[in-house]
Short mmCIF file of C-alpha atoms and ligand atoms in Angstrom, two decimals:
data_model
loop_
_atom_site.label_atom_id
_atom_site.label_comp_id
_atom_site.label_asym_id
_atom_site.label_seq_id
_atom_site.Cartn_x
_atom_site.Cartn_y
_atom_site.Cartn_z
CA MET A 10 43.16 3.76 3.31
CA THR A 11 46.28 2.25 4.89
CA ILE A 12 48.78 1.28 2.22
CA GLU A 13 50.49 -1.19 4.56
CA ARG A 14 47.27 -3.11 5.10
CA GLN A 15 46.52 -2.97 1.39
CA GLN A 16 49.79 -4.79 0.62
CA GLY A 17 48.24 -8.03 1.77
CA THR A 18 46.05 -10.44 -0.19
CA PRO A 19 44.55 -12.64 2.56
CA TYR A 20 42.20 -14.64 0.31
CA LEU A 21 44.74 -15.27 -2.47
CA ASP A 22 47.31 -16.24 0.17
CA ALA A 23 44.85 -18.68 1.77
CA LEU A 24 44.23 -20.32 -1.62
CA CYS A 25 47.97 -20.65 -2.22
CA GLU A 26 48.51 -22.09 1.24
CA TYR A 27 45.77 -24.70 0.75
CA ALA A 28 47.22 -25.79 -2.58
CA ARG A 29 50.78 -25.86 -1.14
CA ARG A 30 50.01 -28.22 1.70
CA GLN A 31 48.40 -30.78 -0.64
CA PRO A 32 45.38 -31.62 1.49
CA ALA A 33 43.10 -34.60 0.80
CA ARG A 34 40.63 -32.90 -1.53
CA LEU A 35 37.52 -34.93 -0.87
CA HIS A 36 35.34 -32.23 -2.33
CA VAL A 37 34.54 -30.69 -5.69
CA PRO A 38 35.72 -29.85 -8.30
CA GLY A 39 36.32 -33.29 -9.79
CA HIS A 40 39.68 -32.35 -11.24
CA LYS A 41 40.98 -32.31 -7.62
CA GLY A 42 43.30 -29.45 -8.23
CA GLY A 43 44.98 -31.13 -11.20
CA PRO A 44 45.17 -34.97 -11.03
CA GLY A 45 41.71 -35.38 -12.54
CA ALA A 46 42.05 -32.65 -15.15
CA ASP A 47 42.42 -33.11 -18.88
CA PRO A 48 46.15 -32.84 -19.72
CA GLY A 49 45.38 -30.25 -22.38
CA LEU A 50 43.73 -28.02 -19.77
CA LEU A 51 46.69 -28.44 -17.40
CA GLU A 52 49.05 -27.56 -20.23
CA ALA A 53 47.02 -24.52 -21.22
CA LEU A 54 46.35 -23.07 -17.79
CA GLY A 55 49.35 -24.42 -15.91
CA GLU A 56 49.17 -26.86 -13.00
CA ARG A 57 49.33 -24.04 -10.49
CA ALA A 58 46.21 -22.30 -11.72
CA VAL A 59 44.23 -25.54 -11.62
CA SER A 60 45.48 -26.28 -8.09
CA LEU A 61 44.06 -22.95 -6.94
CA ASP A 62 40.55 -23.80 -8.18
CA ILE A 63 39.21 -24.44 -4.66
CA PRO A 64 35.51 -24.52 -3.78
CA ALA A 65 33.59 -22.25 -1.43
CA LEU A 66 33.05 -23.33 2.17
CA THR A 67 36.64 -24.48 2.60
CA HIS A 68 37.94 -24.22 6.16
CA GLY A 69 40.56 -21.53 6.61
CA ILE A 70 39.59 -19.81 3.37
CA ASP A 71 36.00 -18.64 3.67
CA ILE A 72 34.78 -20.51 6.76
CA GLY A 73 36.42 -21.01 10.16
CA VAL A 74 37.85 -18.34 12.38
CA GLU A 75 36.29 -14.96 11.61
CA PRO A 76 37.06 -12.75 9.90
CA THR A 77 37.96 -15.39 7.36
CA PRO A 78 40.52 -14.56 4.68
CA PHE A 79 37.58 -14.06 2.26
CA GLU A 80 35.92 -11.58 4.62
CA GLN A 81 39.22 -9.82 5.22
CA SER A 82 39.72 -9.40 1.47
CA GLN A 83 36.25 -7.99 0.94
CA ARG A 84 36.91 -5.54 3.80
CA LEU A 85 40.18 -4.48 2.20
CA ALA A 86 38.28 -3.86 -1.05
CA ALA A 87 35.71 -1.75 0.79
CA GLU A 88 38.54 0.24 2.36
CA ALA A 89 40.34 0.69 -0.96
CA TRP A 90 37.28 2.09 -2.71
CA GLY A 91 35.95 3.95 0.33
CA ALA A 92 32.85 1.78 0.62
CA LYS A 93 30.93 0.80 3.70
CA ARG A 94 30.87 -2.73 2.36
CA ALA A 95 32.09 -4.46 -0.81
CA TRP A 96 30.90 -7.71 -2.33
CA PHE A 97 33.00 -9.79 -4.72
CA LEU A 98 30.91 -10.81 -7.75
CA VAL A 99 31.59 -13.74 -10.06
CA ASN A 100 29.07 -12.92 -12.78
CA GLY A 101 30.41 -9.53 -13.72
CA ALA A 102 28.98 -6.11 -13.26
CA SER A 103 25.91 -7.67 -14.85
CA GLN A 104 25.34 -9.46 -11.54
CA GLY A 105 25.80 -6.15 -9.75
CA ASN A 106 22.97 -4.66 -11.75
CA LEU A 107 20.73 -7.66 -11.15
CA ALA A 108 21.42 -7.48 -7.40
CA ALA A 109 20.77 -3.72 -7.35
CA GLY A 110 17.36 -4.21 -9.00
CA LEU A 111 16.36 -6.98 -6.61
CA ALA A 112 17.51 -4.91 -3.64
CA LEU A 113 15.53 -1.88 -4.77
CA ALA A 114 12.39 -3.97 -5.29
CA HIS A 115 12.26 -4.50 -1.52
CA TYR A 116 11.27 -0.87 -1.11
CA GLY A 117 8.57 -0.38 -3.74
CA SER A 118 7.77 -0.82 -7.40
CA ASP A 119 8.89 2.32 -9.24
CA VAL A 120 12.40 3.38 -10.23
CA VAL A 121 14.01 6.02 -12.40
CA VAL A 122 16.52 4.56 -14.86
CA GLN A 123 18.84 6.20 -17.36
CA ARG A 124 17.52 5.15 -20.75
CA ASN A 125 20.87 3.94 -22.17
CA ALA A 126 21.56 1.65 -19.20
CA HIS A 127 23.37 -1.60 -19.90
CA SER A 128 21.22 -4.56 -20.94
CA SER A 129 21.85 -6.16 -17.53
CA THR A 130 19.94 -3.23 -15.94
CA ILE A 131 16.99 -4.02 -18.23
CA ASP A 132 17.35 -7.67 -17.20
CA ALA A 133 17.22 -6.49 -13.59
CA LEU A 134 13.89 -4.78 -14.32
CA VAL A 135 12.58 -8.05 -15.73
CA LEU A 136 13.77 -10.06 -12.72
CA SER A 137 12.64 -7.56 -10.11
CA GLY A 138 9.33 -6.49 -11.65
CA LEU A 139 10.22 -2.83 -11.12
CA ARG A 140 8.32 -0.27 -13.21
CA PRO A 141 10.81 2.12 -14.81
CA THR A 142 10.49 5.78 -15.62
CA PHE A 143 13.25 6.32 -18.15
CA ALA A 144 15.35 9.45 -18.16
CA ALA A 145 17.02 10.41 -21.43
CA PRO A 146 20.79 10.92 -21.50
CA GLU A 147 22.22 13.77 -23.54
CA VAL A 148 22.99 12.84 -27.12
CA ASP A 149 25.99 14.40 -28.82
CA PRO A 150 24.54 15.66 -32.12
CA GLU A 151 27.95 15.79 -33.77
CA LEU A 152 29.41 12.46 -32.70
CA GLY A 153 26.09 10.61 -32.65
CA ILE A 154 26.83 9.02 -29.28
CA ALA A 155 24.97 9.15 -25.97
CA HIS A 156 26.60 10.84 -22.99
CA CYS A 157 25.43 10.91 -19.37
CA LEU A 158 22.26 12.02 -17.60
CA THR A 159 22.09 15.58 -16.33
CA ALA A 160 20.89 16.45 -12.83
CA HIS A 161 18.10 18.42 -14.46
CA ALA A 162 16.87 15.36 -16.41
CA LEU A 163 17.00 13.25 -13.26
CA GLU A 164 15.04 15.86 -11.32
CA ARG A 165 12.33 15.87 -14.00
CA ALA A 166 12.09 12.06 -14.04
CA LEU A 167 11.93 11.83 -10.24
CA ALA A 168 9.29 14.54 -10.12
CA ALA A 169 7.23 12.49 -12.56
CA THR A 170 7.67 9.35 -10.41
CA PRO A 171 6.59 10.22 -6.87
CA GLY A 172 6.80 6.58 -5.71
CA ALA A 173 10.33 6.04 -7.01
CA VAL A 174 12.57 3.96 -4.73
CA GLY A 175 15.81 4.79 -6.46
CA ALA A 176 17.61 6.57 -9.29
CA TRP A 177 19.88 4.45 -11.48
CA VAL A 178 22.49 6.04 -13.71
CA VAL A 179 25.57 5.14 -15.74
CA SER A 180 28.98 6.82 -15.41
CA PRO A 181 31.43 6.71 -17.12
CA THR A 182 30.04 5.72 -20.52
CA TYR A 183 31.73 3.36 -22.95
CA PHE A 184 33.17 6.47 -24.61
CA GLY A 185 34.63 7.97 -21.41
CA ALA A 186 32.04 10.65 -20.56
CA VAL A 187 31.67 11.04 -16.79
CA ALA A 188 28.50 12.35 -15.18
CA ASP A 189 28.16 15.07 -12.54
CA VAL A 190 27.58 12.38 -9.92
CA SER A 191 27.67 14.83 -7.06
CA ALA A 192 24.76 16.79 -8.55
CA LEU A 193 22.89 13.59 -9.38
CA ALA A 194 23.32 12.38 -5.76
CA ALA A 195 22.06 15.73 -4.45
CA VAL A 196 18.93 15.41 -6.62
CA ALA A 197 18.26 11.81 -5.61
CA HIS A 198 18.86 12.49 -1.93
CA GLY A 199 16.69 15.59 -2.13
CA ARG A 200 13.88 13.22 -3.09
CA GLY A 201 14.83 10.75 -0.36
CA VAL A 202 15.96 7.97 -2.71
CA PRO A 203 19.33 6.26 -3.15
CA LEU A 204 21.53 6.91 -6.18
CA ILE A 205 22.72 3.74 -7.88
CA VAL A 206 25.65 4.31 -10.22
CA ASP A 207 26.66 1.76 -12.79
CA GLU A 208 30.37 2.54 -12.71
CA ALA A 209 31.28 -0.62 -14.63
CA TRP A 210 33.79 1.42 -16.63
CA GLY A 211 35.24 3.36 -13.73
CA ALA A 212 36.80 0.97 -11.17
CA HIS A 213 40.15 2.74 -11.66
CA LEU A 214 38.88 6.25 -10.97
CA ALA A 215 39.52 5.94 -7.22
CA PHE A 216 43.27 5.63 -7.64
CA HIS A 217 44.62 8.78 -9.26
CA GLU A 218 43.91 12.41 -8.40
CA ASP A 219 44.05 13.48 -12.05
CA LEU A 220 41.17 11.20 -12.95
CA PRO A 221 37.55 12.29 -12.50
CA GLU A 222 36.36 11.64 -8.93
CA HIS A 223 34.71 8.23 -8.48
CA ALA A 224 31.04 7.80 -7.65
CA LEU A 225 31.33 6.58 -4.05
CA ALA A 226 33.36 9.63 -3.11
CA LEU A 227 30.64 11.84 -4.57
CA GLY A 228 27.73 10.44 -2.56
CA ALA A 229 26.52 7.45 -4.60
CA ASP A 230 24.77 4.85 -2.43
CA LEU A 231 25.33 1.69 -4.45
CA VAL A 232 28.04 1.38 -7.07
CA ILE A 233 28.42 -1.38 -9.62
CA SER A 234 32.05 -1.82 -10.56
CA SER A 235 33.37 -4.01 -13.34
CA THR A 236 36.78 -4.57 -11.82
CA HIS A 237 37.90 -6.75 -14.70
CA LYS A 238 37.42 -4.06 -17.32
CA ILE A 239 40.23 -1.60 -16.61
CA VAL A 240 41.66 -2.52 -13.20
CA GLY A 241 42.37 -5.97 -14.59
CA SER A 242 40.99 -8.79 -12.45
CA LEU A 243 39.97 -11.86 -14.43
CA THR A 244 37.07 -11.57 -16.86
CA GLN A 245 33.69 -11.99 -15.16
CA SER A 246 34.92 -10.80 -11.75
CA ALA A 247 33.46 -7.55 -10.46
CA MET A 248 32.39 -5.79 -7.26
CA LEU A 249 29.38 -4.13 -5.74
CA HIS A 250 30.03 -1.30 -3.29
CA LEU A 251 27.65 0.16 -0.72
CA GLY A 252 28.22 3.82 0.13
CA HIS A 253 28.74 5.05 3.66
CA GLY A 254 25.67 7.23 3.49
CA ALA A 255 23.47 4.46 2.14
CA GLY A 256 22.15 3.17 5.44
CA GLY A 257 22.41 0.56 8.09
CA HIS A 258 21.47 -3.08 8.37
CA GLY A 259 17.90 -3.93 7.73
CA GLY A 260 15.61 -5.95 5.62
CA GLY A 261 14.79 -3.19 3.19
CA GLY A 262 11.13 -2.34 3.15
CA LEU A 263 10.57 -4.61 6.10
CA ILE A 264 9.41 -3.33 9.44
CA GLY A 265 12.33 -1.80 11.33
CA ASP A 266 14.42 -1.20 8.25
CA GLY A 267 13.45 2.39 8.13
CA GLY A 268 13.04 2.19 4.35
CA HIS A 269 14.08 5.52 3.00
CA GLY A 270 13.78 7.17 6.37
CA GLY A 271 15.79 6.73 9.54
CA GLY A 272 17.36 3.39 8.64
CA GLY A 273 19.06 4.69 5.54
CA LEU A 274 18.44 4.68 1.81
CA ILE A 275 19.25 1.07 1.03
CA GLY A 276 19.89 -1.66 3.59
CA GLU A 277 23.12 -3.59 3.75
CA ASP A 278 21.32 -6.83 4.52
CA THR A 279 18.95 -6.24 1.63
CA VAL A 280 21.84 -5.89 -0.79
CA ASP A 281 23.48 -8.95 0.75
CA ARG A 282 20.48 -11.20 0.08
CA ALA A 283 20.15 -9.83 -3.45
CA VAL A 284 23.81 -10.67 -4.11
CA THR A 285 23.28 -14.17 -2.72
CA LEU A 286 20.21 -14.70 -4.93
CA THR A 287 22.10 -13.75 -8.08
CA GLU A 288 25.22 -15.73 -7.26
CA SER A 289 26.29 -19.31 -7.91
CA THR A 290 26.73 -21.41 -4.75
CA SER A 291 30.10 -22.29 -6.25
CA PRO A 292 31.84 -18.95 -6.81
CA ASN A 293 35.12 -19.46 -8.65
CA SER A 294 38.16 -19.02 -6.41
CA LEU A 295 40.37 -17.89 -9.29
CA LEU A 296 37.96 -15.06 -10.06
CA CYS A 297 37.74 -14.02 -6.38
CA GLY A 298 41.51 -14.38 -5.95
CA SER A 299 42.01 -12.14 -8.95
CA LEU A 300 39.79 -9.51 -7.32
CA ASP A 301 41.92 -9.66 -4.19
CA ALA A 302 45.10 -9.23 -6.24
CA ALA A 303 43.66 -6.50 -8.48
CA ARG A 304 42.57 -4.57 -5.41
CA ARG A 305 46.11 -4.72 -4.04
CA GLN A 306 47.58 -3.69 -7.37
CA ALA A 307 45.18 -0.72 -7.60
CA ALA A 308 45.55 0.38 -3.98
CA VAL A 309 49.32 0.03 -3.76
CA HIS A 310 50.55 0.71 -7.30
CA GLY A 311 47.50 2.18 -9.04
CA ARG A 312 48.61 5.80 -8.83
CA GLU A 313 51.98 5.13 -10.41
CA LEU A 314 50.58 2.77 -13.08
CA LEU A 315 47.74 5.08 -13.99
CA GLY A 316 50.07 8.07 -14.14
CA ARG A 317 52.21 6.28 -16.69
CA THR A 318 49.29 5.02 -18.72
CA MET A 319 47.69 8.48 -18.83
CA ALA A 320 50.96 10.04 -20.02
CA ALA A 321 51.39 7.44 -22.74
CA LEU A 322 47.78 7.86 -23.86
CA ALA A 323 48.15 11.65 -23.97
CA HIS A 324 51.07 11.11 -26.35
CA ALA A 325 49.08 8.64 -28.49
CA ARG A 326 46.20 11.14 -28.68
CA GLU A 327 48.53 13.82 -30.00
CA GLN A 328 49.83 11.44 -32.64
CA ILE A 329 46.33 10.48 -33.75
CA ARG A 330 45.21 14.10 -33.93
CA ALA A 331 48.17 14.73 -36.18
CA ILE A 332 46.76 12.27 -38.74
CA ASP A 333 44.69 14.14 -41.29
CA GLY A 334 41.01 13.22 -41.00
CA LEU A 335 41.19 11.87 -37.44
CA ASP A 336 40.43 13.43 -34.09
CA VAL A 337 40.12 12.02 -30.58
CA LEU A 338 37.70 12.37 -27.69
CA ASP A 339 39.38 13.95 -24.70
CA GLY A 340 39.00 16.53 -21.97
CA ARG A 341 37.59 18.98 -24.54
CA LEU A 342 34.31 17.06 -24.25
CA ALA A 343 33.88 18.15 -20.63
CA GLY A 344 31.27 20.86 -20.38
CA ARG A 345 29.15 19.59 -23.24
CA PRO A 346 25.66 18.57 -22.10
CA GLY A 347 25.87 15.30 -20.18
CA VAL A 348 29.66 15.40 -19.85
CA PHE A 349 31.01 16.63 -16.55
CA ALA A 350 34.49 15.19 -16.99
CA TYR A 351 36.39 12.82 -19.26
CA ASP A 352 38.01 9.51 -18.36
CA PRO A 353 41.26 9.27 -20.36
CA LEU A 354 41.63 5.49 -20.03
CA ARG A 355 39.67 5.08 -23.25
CA LEU A 356 41.23 6.04 -26.53
CA ALA A 357 38.17 7.05 -28.56
CA VAL A 358 38.92 8.05 -32.14
CA ASP A 359 36.59 10.31 -34.11
CA VAL A 360 36.67 9.05 -37.68
CA ARG A 361 34.13 11.38 -39.27
CA GLY A 362 36.80 13.09 -41.36
CA VAL A 363 37.81 9.97 -43.29
CA ASP A 364 36.05 8.29 -46.16
CA ALA A 365 34.98 5.20 -44.21
CA SER A 366 32.76 4.55 -41.21
CA GLY A 367 33.90 3.00 -37.96
CA TYR A 368 32.17 -0.18 -39.11
CA GLU A 369 34.49 -0.30 -42.14
CA LEU A 370 37.65 0.82 -40.34
CA ALA A 371 37.47 -1.78 -37.54
CA PRO A 372 37.94 -4.81 -39.87
CA LEU A 373 40.55 -2.88 -41.82
CA LEU A 374 42.60 -2.34 -38.62
CA ARG A 375 42.33 -6.05 -37.92
CA GLU A 376 43.64 -6.82 -41.38
CA ILE A 377 46.48 -4.28 -41.14
CA ASP A 378 47.97 -5.33 -37.81
CA ASP A 379 45.56 -7.58 -35.91
CA ILE A 380 44.19 -4.59 -34.00
CA ASN A 381 41.11 -5.68 -32.01
CA LEU A 382 38.99 -2.86 -30.63
CA GLU A 383 36.59 -2.79 -27.68
CA LEU A 384 33.84 -1.00 -29.59
CA TYR A 385 33.17 0.72 -32.89
CA GLY A 386 30.24 2.63 -34.31
CA GLN A 387 29.57 4.86 -37.28
CA ASN A 388 31.71 7.79 -36.08
CA VAL A 389 33.86 6.59 -33.20
CA LEU A 390 36.27 3.73 -32.54
CA VAL A 391 37.05 2.89 -28.92
CA ALA A 392 40.28 1.28 -27.73
CA VAL A 393 40.42 0.42 -24.01
CA PHE A 394 43.59 0.56 -21.97
CA GLY A 395 44.18 -1.20 -18.68
CA MET A 396 45.48 0.37 -15.51
CA GLY A 397 48.71 -1.60 -15.55
CA GLU A 398 49.80 -1.51 -19.17
CA ARG A 399 53.45 -0.51 -19.12
CA GLY A 400 54.88 1.42 -22.05
CA LEU A 401 51.75 0.86 -24.07
CA PRO A 402 53.20 -0.74 -27.22
CA GLU A 403 49.60 -1.34 -28.28
CA ALA A 404 49.00 2.40 -28.49
CA SER A 405 51.85 2.75 -31.00
CA ARG A 406 50.47 -0.17 -32.99
CA LEU A 407 47.07 1.48 -33.08
CA VAL A 408 48.52 4.81 -34.22
CA ALA A 409 50.53 3.16 -36.99
CA ALA A 410 47.58 1.05 -38.17
CA LEU A 411 45.29 4.10 -38.17
CA ARG A 412 47.81 5.95 -40.32
CA THR A 413 47.88 3.10 -42.85
CA ALA A 414 44.08 2.77 -42.80
CA VAL A 415 43.55 6.47 -43.49
CA GLU A 416 46.04 6.36 -46.35
CA ARG A 417 44.02 3.52 -47.85
CA VAL A 418 40.50 4.94 -47.47
CA GLY A 419 41.25 8.65 -47.96
CA LEU A 420 39.55 11.69 -46.53
CA ASP A 421 35.91 12.69 -46.57
CA PRO A 422 35.78 16.50 -46.61
CA GLY A 423 32.06 16.52 -45.83
CA GLY A 424 32.23 13.76 -43.21
CA ALA A 425 32.90 15.81 -40.13
CA GLN A 426 29.75 17.78 -40.85
CA ALA A 427 27.54 14.69 -41.10
CA SER A 428 24.58 15.25 -38.86
CA PHE A 429 22.77 12.77 -36.73
CA ALA A 430 19.00 12.37 -36.80
CA ALA A 431 17.69 12.20 -33.25
CA PRO A 432 15.54 9.12 -32.58
CA PRO A 433 11.81 9.56 -32.02
CA PRO A 434 10.57 9.44 -28.41
CA TRP A 435 10.15 5.98 -26.93
CA GLY A 436 6.64 4.55 -26.67
CA GLU A 437 4.27 4.48 -23.73
CA LEU A 438 5.04 1.86 -21.06
CA ALA A 439 1.92 -0.30 -21.23
CA MET A 440 3.13 -2.97 -18.81
CA THR A 441 6.28 -3.63 -16.77
CA PRO A 442 9.27 -5.16 -18.55
CA ARG A 443 8.71 -8.28 -16.42
CA GLU A 444 5.08 -8.65 -17.48
CA ALA A 445 6.02 -8.22 -21.14
CA TYR A 446 8.98 -10.59 -20.93
CA LEU A 447 7.04 -13.37 -19.19
CA GLY A 448 3.63 -12.81 -20.77
CA ALA A 449 2.19 -14.63 -23.76
CA GLN A 450 3.95 -13.48 -26.93
CA GLU A 451 4.23 -14.04 -30.64
CA VAL A 452 6.48 -13.03 -33.52
CA VAL A 453 4.82 -10.82 -36.14
CA PRO A 454 6.00 -9.10 -39.35
CA ALA A 455 7.40 -5.64 -38.47
CA ALA A 456 4.64 -3.91 -40.48
CA GLN A 457 2.01 -5.52 -38.24
CA ALA A 458 3.82 -4.63 -34.99
CA VAL A 459 2.68 -1.00 -34.88
CA GLY A 460 0.53 -0.45 -31.80
CA ARG A 461 1.53 -3.77 -30.25
CA ILE A 462 3.49 -4.07 -26.96
CA ALA A 463 7.11 -5.11 -27.44
CA ALA A 464 8.36 -8.24 -25.73
CA GLU A 465 11.96 -7.50 -26.65
CA SER A 466 14.40 -4.60 -26.83
CA LEU A 467 15.41 -2.71 -29.97
CA ALA A 468 18.43 -0.47 -29.54
CA THR A 469 19.98 1.11 -32.60
CA TYR A 470 23.67 1.96 -32.85
CA PRO A 471 24.34 4.80 -33.18
CA PRO A 472 23.69 6.12 -30.60
CA GLY A 473 22.94 3.01 -28.48
CA ILE A 474 19.92 4.31 -26.62
CA PRO A 475 17.17 1.68 -26.62
CA ASN A 476 14.38 2.75 -28.96
CA VAL A 477 12.09 0.10 -27.57
CA LEU A 478 12.11 -1.89 -24.34
CA PRO A 479 9.89 -4.79 -23.26
CA GLY A 480 6.49 -3.45 -22.14
CA GLU A 481 6.49 -0.43 -24.46
CA ARG A 482 4.03 0.18 -27.27
CA LEU A 483 5.65 0.12 -30.71
CA THR A 484 5.05 3.19 -32.87
CA ALA A 485 5.28 3.45 -36.65
CA GLN A 486 7.80 6.26 -36.22
CA THR A 487 10.14 4.17 -34.08
CA LEU A 488 9.98 1.14 -36.34
CA ALA A 489 10.70 3.32 -39.38
CA TYR A 490 13.65 4.91 -37.56
CA VAL A 491 15.14 1.53 -36.69
CA GLN A 492 14.70 0.32 -40.30
CA HIS A 493 16.33 3.49 -41.60
CA THR A 494 19.32 3.10 -39.23
CA LEU A 495 19.78 -0.48 -40.53
CA GLU A 496 19.66 0.76 -44.13
CA LEU A 497 22.39 3.29 -43.32
CA GLY A 498 24.66 0.49 -42.07
CA GLY A 499 23.87 0.78 -38.34
CA SER A 500 22.86 -2.16 -36.19
CA VAL A 501 20.08 -3.00 -33.76
CA ARG A 502 20.76 -4.82 -30.51
CA GLY A 503 18.30 -6.86 -28.51
CA ALA A 504 16.15 -7.79 -31.50
CA SER A 505 15.46 -11.47 -32.15
CA ASP A 506 15.55 -10.60 -35.86
CA ARG A 507 18.59 -8.37 -36.41
CA LEU A 508 17.18 -7.29 -39.78
CA LEU A 509 13.88 -6.31 -38.21
CA ARG A 510 11.71 -8.24 -40.65
CA THR A 511 9.82 -9.46 -37.58
CA VAL A 512 9.32 -8.30 -34.00
CA ARG A 513 8.45 -10.27 -30.86
CA VAL A 514 5.34 -8.75 -29.28
CA VAL A 515 3.00 -9.46 -26.37
CA VAL A 516 -0.32 -11.19 -26.99
CA GLU A 517 -2.60 -8.80 -25.10
CA GLY A 518 -5.14 -10.54 -22.96
CA GLY A 519 -3.08 -13.67 -23.64
CA GLY A 520 -2.71 -14.60 -19.97
CA GLY A 521 0.16 -16.94 -19.13
CA ALA A 522 3.44 -17.56 -20.86
CA THR A 523 2.08 -20.25 -23.10
CA ALA A 524 1.82 -18.70 -26.53
CA LYS A 525 4.43 -19.23 -29.27
CA LYS A 526 7.81 -18.58 -27.70
C1 LIG B 614 27.69 0.22 -18.27
C2 LIG B 614 27.87 -1.26 -18.13
N1 LIG B 614 27.33 -1.89 -17.09
C3 LIG B 614 27.45 -3.21 -16.90
C4 LIG B 614 28.16 -3.98 -17.79
C5 LIG B 614 28.28 -5.46 -17.58
O1 LIG B 614 29.57 -5.77 -17.17
P1 LIG B 614 30.10 -7.26 -17.09
O2 LIG B 614 30.52 -7.60 -18.48
O3 LIG B 614 31.25 -7.17 -16.12
O4 LIG B 614 29.03 -8.14 -16.61
C6 LIG B 614 28.75 -3.37 -18.91
C7 LIG B 614 29.51 -4.20 -19.90
O5 LIG B 614 30.04 -3.76 -20.84
C8 LIG B 614 28.60 -1.96 -19.09
O6 LIG B 614 29.12 -1.36 -20.15
#
């Protein structure tokens, strides 16, 4: 990576230049860069931001002399992250997962997927029609949270899926656990399939040597990166990166592509058409401009910014650990099953020693000092810190509010020993997620759902691993487990009835998508 080259922001500059010269904007959007906009919007966003809302296919920005500023910026992003090619995404890392699924489906119909993948990965299975073999992540029996997939678990799942066209894993997790991506890549490549890493939470990892190594550097073939999460581009902007080892051009699964042989593991052109299919024809220039700027910030100043943030968070962790009843997740997790390394940009607080759950503490922190967390569960609260937060006044606010909260709720001497009941195994996959999602379906009382095929997901928190996914047969054991988790104060995601009085199931032999929806 050349720092000098990375100083530039060709796309953002081209947007600014267009707005500066006040061209005749005889194109969309109808606000015309400001004059047609509601005054309240102009006041809220500022005239300058609205003037930079410029559509795609504008000469000198993303069409015209090649490489266009847009192409140059995507190339700079590829260089910064060490990718063969990078795509800017305007529908988040969710779009990256959808595109990854559609790209993989060019090569065949089976795929190995980490069970606690993000819901957008499950959506990708629905869109692509891929048949998943799920591989279980390691569950931390003390904290009641899911960590990463081990190489051993991936090997087993791939061995059970001889036709698999890819292996799809998540690293880091919401809680900061980082997988042994190098070992996972070796396993996938040993079976001749690409490794897709959902690194939504790890866009910053490439920019500081004290952070765990990022997935592209460890042999991943396709990496989904939620640039907005920690690196700090605007919400909804993200990137998809193709690894250098992934393969050449080619239509993926088409004659001449080489499939998983000579042409590489996943074709660049295949990914390109999948990105196009999942993208609006009107990508937002502010989102793309923010990606260009965030890439520069990360490439040029990331090391310094991350160094400062890590130091401040290390201090905050010490202060939290000094509060009776609280602990933090940190590098001590590394080495536990499913945790190869720890990403310190999350401040995850273990609250098992106090007399309140994470569900109770989160609203209390809001009440005490307007503290708004990224995530909270029974045992762990997660505060997220951005790459460029200077001085971290928020960390001090969090520490102070935690101190007050613990004083109010008191300690729970038995809490840290609370054990976590492992969920029952997931049911047999009776049809693909796509068939279940699009097939005829009906809503039935939960008691009558046993033995039926689910048309929706049920994922209890803790630990956030889906108990049921569309296409799987519902078992009495699983439904009882979900009910029990709800009774204990947990929650279930994906369910159309969050109290699980009813479940949406497939009408077997029901044919088309015409039954009660
Ligand atoms: C692992 C993972 N992948 C993908 C996503 C989707 O990211 P986005 O919100 O950028 O679409 C998330 C969001 O939290 C996530 O946690």
